[in-house]
XYZ file of C-alpha atoms in Angstrom:
271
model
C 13.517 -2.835 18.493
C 15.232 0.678 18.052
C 12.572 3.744 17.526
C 11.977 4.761 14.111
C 13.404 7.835 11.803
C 10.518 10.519 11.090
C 9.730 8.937 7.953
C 10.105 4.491 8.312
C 10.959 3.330 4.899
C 8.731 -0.176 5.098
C 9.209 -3.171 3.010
C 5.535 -4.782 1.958
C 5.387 -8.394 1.800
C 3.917 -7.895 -1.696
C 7.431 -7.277 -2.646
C 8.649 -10.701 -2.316
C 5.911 -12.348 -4.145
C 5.684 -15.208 -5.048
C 7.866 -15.989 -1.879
C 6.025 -15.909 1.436
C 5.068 -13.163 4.087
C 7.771 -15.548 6.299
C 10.408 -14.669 3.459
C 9.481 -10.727 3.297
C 10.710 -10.640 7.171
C 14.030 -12.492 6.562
C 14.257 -9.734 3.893
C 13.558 -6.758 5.970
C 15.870 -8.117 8.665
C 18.631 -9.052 5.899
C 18.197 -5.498 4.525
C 17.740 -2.804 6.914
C 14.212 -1.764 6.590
C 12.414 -0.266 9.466
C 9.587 -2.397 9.169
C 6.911 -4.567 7.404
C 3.324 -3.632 5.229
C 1.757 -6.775 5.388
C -0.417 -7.803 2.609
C -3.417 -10.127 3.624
C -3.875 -13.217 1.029
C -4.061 -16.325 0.714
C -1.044 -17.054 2.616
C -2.422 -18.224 5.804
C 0.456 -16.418 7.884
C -0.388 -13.490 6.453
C -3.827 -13.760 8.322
C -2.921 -14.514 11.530
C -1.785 -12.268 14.547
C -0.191 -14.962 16.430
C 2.332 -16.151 13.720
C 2.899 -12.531 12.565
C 3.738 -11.541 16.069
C 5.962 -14.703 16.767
C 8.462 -13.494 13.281
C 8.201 -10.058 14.615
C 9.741 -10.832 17.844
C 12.353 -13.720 15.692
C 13.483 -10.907 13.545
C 13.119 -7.952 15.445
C 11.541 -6.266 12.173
C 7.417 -4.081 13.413
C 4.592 -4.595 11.259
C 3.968 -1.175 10.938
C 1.276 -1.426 8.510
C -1.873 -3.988 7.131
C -3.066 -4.161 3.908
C -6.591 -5.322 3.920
C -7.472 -8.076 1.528
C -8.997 -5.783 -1.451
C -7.616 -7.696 -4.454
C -9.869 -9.819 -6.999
C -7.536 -12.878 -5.930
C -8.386 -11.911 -2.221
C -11.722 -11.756 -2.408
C -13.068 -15.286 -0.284
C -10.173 -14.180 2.740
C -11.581 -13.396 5.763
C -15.248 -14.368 3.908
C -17.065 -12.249 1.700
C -18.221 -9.138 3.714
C -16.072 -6.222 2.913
C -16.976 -4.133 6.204
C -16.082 -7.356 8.133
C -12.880 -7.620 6.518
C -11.679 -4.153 7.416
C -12.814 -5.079 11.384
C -10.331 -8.472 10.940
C -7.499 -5.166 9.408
C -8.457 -3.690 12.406
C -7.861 -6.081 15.022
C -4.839 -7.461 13.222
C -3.465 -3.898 13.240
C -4.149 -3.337 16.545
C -2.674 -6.885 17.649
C 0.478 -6.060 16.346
C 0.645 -2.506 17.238
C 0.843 -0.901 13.991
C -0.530 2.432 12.383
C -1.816 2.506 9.043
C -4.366 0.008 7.377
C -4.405 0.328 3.273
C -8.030 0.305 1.914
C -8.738 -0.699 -1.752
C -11.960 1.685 -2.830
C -15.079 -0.956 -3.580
C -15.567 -2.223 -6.663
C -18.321 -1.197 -8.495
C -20.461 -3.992 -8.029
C -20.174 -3.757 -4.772
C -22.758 -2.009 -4.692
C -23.804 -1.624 -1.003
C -20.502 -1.639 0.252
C -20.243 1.416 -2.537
C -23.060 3.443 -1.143
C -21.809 3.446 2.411
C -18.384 3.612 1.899
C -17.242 6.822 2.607
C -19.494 7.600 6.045
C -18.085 4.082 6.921
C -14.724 4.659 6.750
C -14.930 7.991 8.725
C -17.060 6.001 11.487
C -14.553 2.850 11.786
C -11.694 5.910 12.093
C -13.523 7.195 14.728
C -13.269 3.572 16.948
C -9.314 3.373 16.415
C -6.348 5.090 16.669
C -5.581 3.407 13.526
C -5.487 4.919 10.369
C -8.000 3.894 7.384
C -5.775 5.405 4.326
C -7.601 4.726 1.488
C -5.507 3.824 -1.747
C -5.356 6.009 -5.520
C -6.445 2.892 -7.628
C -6.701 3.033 -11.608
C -9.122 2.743 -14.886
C -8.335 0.549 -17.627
C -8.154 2.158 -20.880
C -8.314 1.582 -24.568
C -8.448 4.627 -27.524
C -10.924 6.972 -26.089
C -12.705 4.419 -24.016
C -12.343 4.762 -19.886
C -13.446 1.588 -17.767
C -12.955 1.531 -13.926
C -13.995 -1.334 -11.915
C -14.004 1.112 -8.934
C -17.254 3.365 -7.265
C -17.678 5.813 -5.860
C -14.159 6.496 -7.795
C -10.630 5.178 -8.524
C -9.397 8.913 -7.360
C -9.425 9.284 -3.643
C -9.459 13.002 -3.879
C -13.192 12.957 -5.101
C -13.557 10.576 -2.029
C -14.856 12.387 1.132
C -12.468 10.214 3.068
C -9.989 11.224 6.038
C -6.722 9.972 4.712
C -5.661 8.430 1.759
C -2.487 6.160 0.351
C -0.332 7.681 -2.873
C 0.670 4.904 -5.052
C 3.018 5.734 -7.628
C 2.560 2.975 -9.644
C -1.137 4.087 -9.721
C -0.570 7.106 -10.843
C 1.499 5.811 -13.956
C -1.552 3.318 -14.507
C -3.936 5.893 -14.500
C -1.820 8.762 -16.213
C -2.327 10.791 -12.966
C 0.312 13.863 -12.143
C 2.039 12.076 -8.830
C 2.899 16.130 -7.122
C -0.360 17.491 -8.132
C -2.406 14.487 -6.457
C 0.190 15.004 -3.012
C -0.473 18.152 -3.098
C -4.339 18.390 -3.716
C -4.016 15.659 -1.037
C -2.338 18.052 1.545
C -2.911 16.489 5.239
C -5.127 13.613 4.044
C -1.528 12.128 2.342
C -1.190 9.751 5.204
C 0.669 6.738 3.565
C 2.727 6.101 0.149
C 3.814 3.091 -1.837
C 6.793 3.567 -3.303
C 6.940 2.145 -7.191
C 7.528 3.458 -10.439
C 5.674 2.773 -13.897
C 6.316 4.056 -17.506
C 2.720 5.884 -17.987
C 1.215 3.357 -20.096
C -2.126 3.304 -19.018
C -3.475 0.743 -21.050
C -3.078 -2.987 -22.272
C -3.845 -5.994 -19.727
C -1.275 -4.724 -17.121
C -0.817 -1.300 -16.773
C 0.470 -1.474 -13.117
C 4.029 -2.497 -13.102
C 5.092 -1.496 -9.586
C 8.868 -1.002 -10.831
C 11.813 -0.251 -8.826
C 11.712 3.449 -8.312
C 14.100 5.144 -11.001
C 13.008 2.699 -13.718
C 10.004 4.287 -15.026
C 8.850 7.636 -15.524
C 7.256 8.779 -12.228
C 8.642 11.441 -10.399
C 9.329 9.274 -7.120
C 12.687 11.167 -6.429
C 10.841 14.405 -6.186
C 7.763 13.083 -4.121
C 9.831 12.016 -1.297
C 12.008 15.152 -1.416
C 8.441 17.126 -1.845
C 7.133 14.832 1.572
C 10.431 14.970 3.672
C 10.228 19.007 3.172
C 6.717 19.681 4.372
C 6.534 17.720 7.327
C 5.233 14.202 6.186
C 4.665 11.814 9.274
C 3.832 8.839 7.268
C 5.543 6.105 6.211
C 6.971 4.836 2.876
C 6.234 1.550 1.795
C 8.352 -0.034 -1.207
C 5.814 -1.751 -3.223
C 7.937 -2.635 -6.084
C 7.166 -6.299 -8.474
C 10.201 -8.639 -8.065
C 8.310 -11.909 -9.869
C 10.768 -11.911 -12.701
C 13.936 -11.471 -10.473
C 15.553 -14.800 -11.756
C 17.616 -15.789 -8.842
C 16.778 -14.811 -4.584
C 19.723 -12.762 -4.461
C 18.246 -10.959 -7.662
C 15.142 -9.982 -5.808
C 17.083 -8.886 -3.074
C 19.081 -6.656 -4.798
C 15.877 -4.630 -6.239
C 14.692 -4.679 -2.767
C 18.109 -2.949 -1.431
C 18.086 -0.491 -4.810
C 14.548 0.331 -3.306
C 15.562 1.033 0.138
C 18.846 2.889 -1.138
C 17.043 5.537 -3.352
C 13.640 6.307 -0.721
C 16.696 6.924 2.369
C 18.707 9.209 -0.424
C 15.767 11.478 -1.291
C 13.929 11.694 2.263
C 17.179 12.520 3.556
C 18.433 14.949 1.164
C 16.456 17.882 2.772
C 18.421 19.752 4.841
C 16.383 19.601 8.260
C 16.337 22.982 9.689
């Protein structure tokens, strides 16, 4: 496989949803991206280091990235122990040589998991070279009323955590300013999903995870902002294809994706 630009652009495998992990390679081959996010669930390929490896070396496409099963519908993969799910990230990660695993904060009845949380992450960072980025998540919220199902906070920058993921669609959820978060962030910005959301924070589904350009987030200017100050993550397009109505449909919004994060990390001038 050739060796990667400063800044990968990275398809996850949540992006071809509800096609398989095996379709999200064909895609990333198909396309041009420099590499896969994988996205443990349910899908039973998406769990295991030998068939991941095997469609790595088929399509010449790295897993360059795990996200750890954090999701309500992931919550029975890889059992029921959160701390023993991120060792399974870990060793998956490691097995396939890539950098970054994506942490969901605990939910709040999590309660043990929630009290240890932070000291745990910066000890499991400590036994790997690979890096626990822990993800902005969002509250739910109706009139005056704030709810989040997240402890010790949705907001990674009140987390005493190492390094931390910048979704965008997040930020829209949770009516967050996308530059000021990057930039309170500074060298803990380790990872980004690339999405887009129109700012309406509440109502059953305020995370849209729209093709970047559609919404209101300032995506364009992030990954100018990143590509100018020496970012040495990677950008993950994270974006919600489910209503695409044909395959060629969701592979067009996958291509738009790829199209406008390689426009606006490369239109820095590099010095």
């Amino acid at each position: 496989m050739p060796g990667l630009p400063a800044i990968p652009v990275v398809l996850s495998t949540s992006s071809v949803y509800p096609e398989r992990t095996t379709d999200a390679f064909a895609a990333a081959a198909r396309l041009g991206y420099d590499g896969l996010e994988v996205m443990v669930y349910t899908d039973p390929v998406s769990q295991s280091g030998d068939a991941l490896a095997r469609l790595v070396d088929y399509h010449q496409v790295p897993v360059l990235a795990v996200h750890a099963p954090g999701l309500l519908l992931t919550q029975l993969v890889w059992g029921r122990e959160p701390w023993a799910k991120l060792v399974r990230a870990k060793e998956l990660a490691e097995r396939l040589g890539a950098k970054t695993i994506v942490v969901h904060p605990p939910f709040r009845w999590q309660r043990e998991y929630t009290r240890g949380f932070e000291e745990g992450i910066r000890r499991m960072a400590e036994e790997t070279d690979v890096t626990f980025a822990v993800e902005n998540m969002f509250p739910i919220r109706a009139g005056a009323t704030e709810v989040s199902g997240y402890a010790p906070h949705w907001d990674p920058i009140r987390l005493d955590v190492p390094n931390v993921t910048l979704d965008l669609s997040h930020t829209a959820a949770s009516a967050s300013d996308a530059i000021e978060m990057a930039n309170d962030l500074g060298a803990r910005l380790s990872h980004i999903h690339l999405a887009d959301g129109t700012g309406v924070s509440s109502g059953p589904v305020p995370d849209e995870h729209l093709v970047p350009g559609r919404g209101k987030q300032p995506c364009a200017e992030l990954l100018r902002g990143v590509a100018a100050t020496g970012y040495r993550g990677m950008v993950v397009a994270e974006v919600n294809t489910r209503r695409a109505a044909t395959a060629e449909d969701r592979l067009a919004d996958l291509a738009e994706t790829l199209s406008f994060a390689r426009t606006h990390l490369s239109s820095v001038p590099v010095i």
